[in-house]
PDB file of C-alpha atoms in Angstrom:
ATOM      1  CA  UNK A   1      -0.195   0.065  -0.090  1.00  0.00           C
ATOM      2  CA  UNK A   2       2.971   2.851   0.605  1.00  0.00           C
ATOM      3  CA  UNK A   3       4.035   1.979  -3.325  1.00  0.00           C
ATOM      4  CA  UNK A   4       0.856   3.981  -4.250  1.00  0.00           C
ATOM      5  CA  UNK A   5       1.320   6.658  -1.492  1.00  0.00           C
ATOM      6  CA  UNK A   6       4.263   7.657  -2.613  1.00  0.00           C
ATOM      7  CA  UNK A   7       3.434   7.488  -6.196  1.00  0.00           C
ATOM      8  CA  UNK A   8       0.254   9.907  -5.661  1.00  0.00           C
ATOM      9  CA  UNK A   9       2.728  12.769  -3.782  1.00  0.00           C
ATOM     10  CA  UNK A  10       5.271  12.225  -6.499  1.00  0.00           C
ATOM     11  CA  UNK A  11       2.845  12.356  -9.557  1.00  0.00           C
ATOM     12  CA  UNK A  12       1.917  16.183  -7.067  1.00  0.00           C
ATOM     13  CA  UNK A  13       5.482  17.320  -6.747  1.00  0.00           C
ATOM     14  CA  UNK A  14       5.697  16.722  -9.692  1.00  0.00           C
ATOM     15  CA  UNK A  15       2.404  18.251 -10.534  1.00  0.00           C
ATOM     16  CA  UNK A  16       3.423  21.518  -8.287  1.00  0.00           C
ATOM     17  CA  UNK A  17       7.097  21.758 -10.277  1.00  0.00           C
ATOM     18  CA  UNK A  18       5.137  22.143 -13.484  1.00  0.00           C
ATOM     19  CA  UNK A  19       2.733  24.731 -12.626  1.00  0.00           C
ATOM     20  CA  UNK A  20       6.000  26.366 -11.046  1.00  0.00           C
ATOM     21  CA  UNK A  21       7.811  26.021 -13.982  1.00  0.00           C
ATOM     22  CA  UNK A  22       5.415  27.168 -16.229  1.00  0.00           C
ATOM     23  CA  UNK A  23       5.729  30.730 -15.265  1.00  0.00           C
ATOM     24  CA  UNK A  24       8.882  30.673 -14.056  1.00  0.00           C
ATOM     25  CA  UNK A  25      11.479  29.342 -17.266  1.00  0.00           C
ATOM     26  CA  UNK A  26      11.949  29.983 -20.614  1.00  0.00           C
ATOM     27  CA  UNK A  27       9.830  29.287 -23.426  1.00  0.00           C
ATOM     28  CA  UNK A  28      11.851  26.375 -24.570  1.00  0.00           C
ATOM     29  CA  UNK A  29      12.250  25.556 -21.147  1.00  0.00           C
ATOM     30  CA  UNK A  30       8.893  24.932 -20.464  1.00  0.00           C
ATOM     31  CA  UNK A  31       8.166  22.492 -23.743  1.00  0.00           C
ATOM     32  CA  UNK A  32      11.239  20.177 -23.176  1.00  0.00           C
ATOM     33  CA  UNK A  33       9.951  20.169 -19.270  1.00  0.00           C
ATOM     34  CA  UNK A  34       6.834  18.883 -20.176  1.00  0.00           C
ATOM     35  CA  UNK A  35       7.316  16.222 -22.723  1.00  0.00           C
ATOM     36  CA  UNK A  36      10.021  14.325 -20.103  1.00  0.00           C
ATOM     37  CA  UNK A  37       8.601  15.251 -16.764  1.00  0.00           C
ATOM     38  CA  UNK A  38       4.966  14.648 -18.856  1.00  0.00           C
ATOM     39  CA  UNK A  39       6.330  10.862 -20.211  1.00  0.00           C
ATOM     40  CA  UNK A  40       6.980   9.616 -16.346  1.00  0.00           C
ATOM     41  CA  UNK A  41       3.731  10.831 -14.698  1.00  0.00           C
ATOM     42  CA  UNK A  42       2.630   9.066 -17.357  1.00  0.00           C
ATOM     43  CA  UNK A  43       4.572   5.887 -16.578  1.00  0.00           C
ATOM     44  CA  UNK A  44       4.043   6.344 -12.594  1.00  0.00           C
ATOM     45  CA  UNK A  45       0.165   6.668 -13.699  1.00  0.00           C
ATOM     46  CA  UNK A  46      -0.603   3.450 -16.033  1.00  0.00           C
ATOM     47  CA  UNK A  47       1.605   1.565 -13.253  1.00  0.00           C
ATOM     48  CA  UNK A  48      -0.929   2.581 -10.848  1.00  0.00           C
ATOM     49  CA  UNK A  49      -3.603   1.530 -12.972  1.00  0.00           C
ATOM     50  CA  UNK A  50      -2.110  -1.802 -13.888  1.00  0.00           C
ATOM     51  CA  UNK A  51      -1.034  -2.202  -9.968  1.00  0.00           C
ATOM     52  CA  UNK A  52      -4.438  -1.734  -8.075  1.00  0.00           C
ATOM     53  CA  UNK A  53      -6.996  -2.089 -10.825  1.00  0.00           C
ATOM     54  CA  UNK A  54      -8.705  -4.218  -8.824  1.00  0.00           C
ATOM     55  CA  UNK A  55      -9.503  -0.884  -6.621  1.00  0.00           C
ATOM     56  CA  UNK A  56     -12.225   0.872  -8.864  1.00  0.00           C
ATOM     57  CA  UNK A  57     -12.030   4.512  -7.665  1.00  0.00           C
ATOM     58  CA  UNK A  58      -7.781   4.178  -7.432  1.00  0.00           C
ATOM     59  CA  UNK A  59      -8.167   2.645 -11.442  1.00  0.00           C
ATOM     60  CA  UNK A  60     -10.264   5.368 -12.366  1.00  0.00           C
ATOM     61  CA  UNK A  61      -8.367   8.513 -11.333  1.00  0.00           C
ATOM     62  CA  UNK A  62      -4.886   6.788 -12.563  1.00  0.00           C
ATOM     63  CA  UNK A  63      -6.226   6.766 -15.834  1.00  0.00           C
ATOM     64  CA  UNK A  64      -7.357  10.176 -15.954  1.00  0.00           C
ATOM     65  CA  UNK A  65      -4.253  11.409 -15.309  1.00  0.00           C
ATOM     66  CA  UNK A  66      -2.633   8.936 -17.673  1.00  0.00           C
ATOM     67  CA  UNK A  67      -4.986  10.398 -20.340  1.00  0.00           C
ATOM     68  CA  UNK A  68      -3.751  14.241 -19.017  1.00  0.00           C
ATOM     69  CA  UNK A  69      -0.192  13.290 -19.073  1.00  0.00           C
ATOM     70  CA  UNK A  70      -0.602  12.256 -22.998  1.00  0.00           C
ATOM     71  CA  UNK A  71      -1.819  15.058 -23.784  1.00  0.00           C
ATOM     72  CA  UNK A  72       0.334  17.004 -21.824  1.00  0.00           C
ATOM     73  CA  UNK A  73       3.414  14.354 -24.206  1.00  0.00           C
ATOM     74  CA  UNK A  74       1.392  15.160 -27.882  1.00  0.00           C
ATOM     75  CA  UNK A  75       0.793  19.108 -27.139  1.00  0.00           C
ATOM     76  CA  UNK A  76       4.324  19.753 -26.004  1.00  0.00           C
ATOM     77  CA  UNK A  77       5.239  18.542 -29.552  1.00  0.00           C
ATOM     78  CA  UNK A  78       2.125  19.817 -31.695  1.00  0.00           C
ATOM     79  CA  UNK A  79       1.335  23.537 -30.872  1.00  0.00           C
ATOM     80  CA  UNK A  80       2.978  26.208 -30.414  1.00  0.00           C
ATOM     81  CA  UNK A  81       5.857  27.490 -27.440  1.00  0.00           C
ATOM     82  CA  UNK A  82       3.508  29.778 -25.871  1.00  0.00           C
ATOM     83  CA  UNK A  83       0.132  27.640 -26.136  1.00  0.00           C
ATOM     84  CA  UNK A  84       2.827  24.846 -24.434  1.00  0.00           C
ATOM     85  CA  UNK A  85       3.054  27.161 -21.382  1.00  0.00           C
ATOM     86  CA  UNK A  86      -0.775  27.512 -20.951  1.00  0.00           C
ATOM     87  CA  UNK A  87      -1.631  23.642 -21.630  1.00  0.00           C
ATOM     88  CA  UNK A  88       1.131  22.603 -19.579  1.00  0.00           C
ATOM     89  CA  UNK A  89      -0.077  25.184 -16.475  1.00  0.00           C
ATOM     90  CA  UNK A  90      -3.675  23.525 -17.362  1.00  0.00           C
ATOM     91  CA  UNK A  91      -2.504  20.244 -17.480  1.00  0.00           C
ATOM     92  CA  UNK A  92      -0.500  20.119 -14.264  1.00  0.00           C
ATOM     93  CA  UNK A  93      -3.057  21.585 -12.715  1.00  0.00           C
ATOM     94  CA  UNK A  94      -5.699  18.932 -13.582  1.00  0.00           C
ATOM     95  CA  UNK A  95      -2.786  16.605 -12.309  1.00  0.00           C
ATOM     96  CA  UNK A  96      -2.688  17.851  -9.499  1.00  0.00           C
ATOM     97  CA  UNK A  97      -6.076  18.154  -8.750  1.00  0.00           C
ATOM     98  CA  UNK A  98      -5.891  14.725  -9.634  1.00  0.00           C
ATOM     99  CA  UNK A  99      -2.726  13.406  -7.552  1.00  0.00           C
ATOM    100  CA  UNK A 100      -4.759  14.764  -4.146  1.00  0.00           C
ATOM    101  CA  UNK A 101      -7.915  12.710  -5.660  1.00  0.00           C
ATOM    102  CA  UNK A 102      -5.876   9.770  -5.701  1.00  0.00           C
ATOM    103  CA  UNK A 103      -4.392  10.483  -1.887  1.00  0.00           C
ATOM    104  CA  UNK A 104      -7.761  11.300  -0.957  1.00  0.00           C
ATOM    105  CA  UNK A 105      -8.833   7.944  -2.063  1.00  0.00           C
ATOM    106  CA  UNK A 106      -5.923   5.651  -0.902  1.00  0.00           C
ATOM    107  CA  UNK A 107      -5.835   7.255   2.561  1.00  0.00           C
ATOM    108  CA  UNK A 108     -10.095   6.349   3.071  1.00  0.00           C
ATOM    109  CA  UNK A 109      -9.064   2.685   2.260  1.00  0.00           C
ATOM    110  CA  UNK A 110      -6.549   2.321   4.317  1.00  0.00           C
ATOM    111  CA  UNK A 111      -8.862   4.564   7.323  1.00  0.00           C
ATOM    112  CA  UNK A 112     -11.298   2.454   6.220  1.00  0.00           C
ATOM    113  CA  UNK A 113      -9.397  -1.385   6.736  1.00  0.00           C
ATOM    114  CA  UNK A 114      -7.940   0.111  10.053  1.00  0.00           C
ATOM    115  CA  UNK A 115     -10.740   1.010  11.691  1.00  0.00           C
ATOM    116  CA  UNK A 116     -12.869  -2.678  10.452  1.00  0.00           C
ATOM    117  CA  UNK A 117      -9.456  -4.467  12.059  1.00  0.00           C
ATOM    118  CA  UNK A 118     -10.102  -2.168  15.131  1.00  0.00           C
ATOM    119  CA  UNK A 119     -13.744  -2.751  15.464  1.00  0.00           C
ATOM    120  CA  UNK A 120     -13.785  -6.097  14.160  1.00  0.00           C
ATOM    121  CA  UNK A 121     -17.190  -8.477  14.675  1.00  0.00           C
ATOM    122  CA  UNK A 122     -18.121  -6.901  18.686  1.00  0.00           C
ATOM    123  CA  UNK A 123     -17.177  -9.490  20.642  1.00  0.00           C
ATOM    124  CA  UNK A 124     -14.998  -9.029  23.840  1.00  0.00           C
ATOM    125  CA  UNK A 125     -12.152 -12.056  25.063  1.00  0.00           C
ATOM    126  CA  UNK A 126     -13.541 -12.981  28.803  1.00  0.00           C
ATOM    127  CA  UNK A 127     -10.981 -11.022  30.849  1.00  0.00           C
ATOM    128  CA  UNK A 128      -9.259 -12.648  33.452  1.00  0.00           C
ATOM    129  CA  UNK A 129     -10.054 -11.906  37.106  1.00  0.00           C
ATOM    130  CA  UNK A 130      -7.646 -12.293  40.223  1.00  0.00           C
ATOM    131  CA  UNK A 131      -8.795 -14.582  43.145  1.00  0.00           C
TER     132      UNK A 131
END
């Protein structure tokens, strides 16, 4: 379960980096970063999707991140630099929001498991009495 948390966190950090880079860096650098970081995000999101394909909420969010990151890769190669700057900002904000959604889904599913283990069946163990 920890790898899913770390993967969502890495996607969120990469998206935050792209948000800052798309407003602070030069246009050719933004194009290259959108391509490189987009490929990394695509690989990580497809890894999450393949590893946790039995957990439907995680699968849906990770496939959404994969679609947005694939769009960022294509956009970085097709459009002009100023358009790529705007599209990278929008895509990275979307991936940041999806990553936070993925982190929330992970925490809720982990909390549910812990709660069900703590609650158990409702039976108490008989207490030992001292004589």
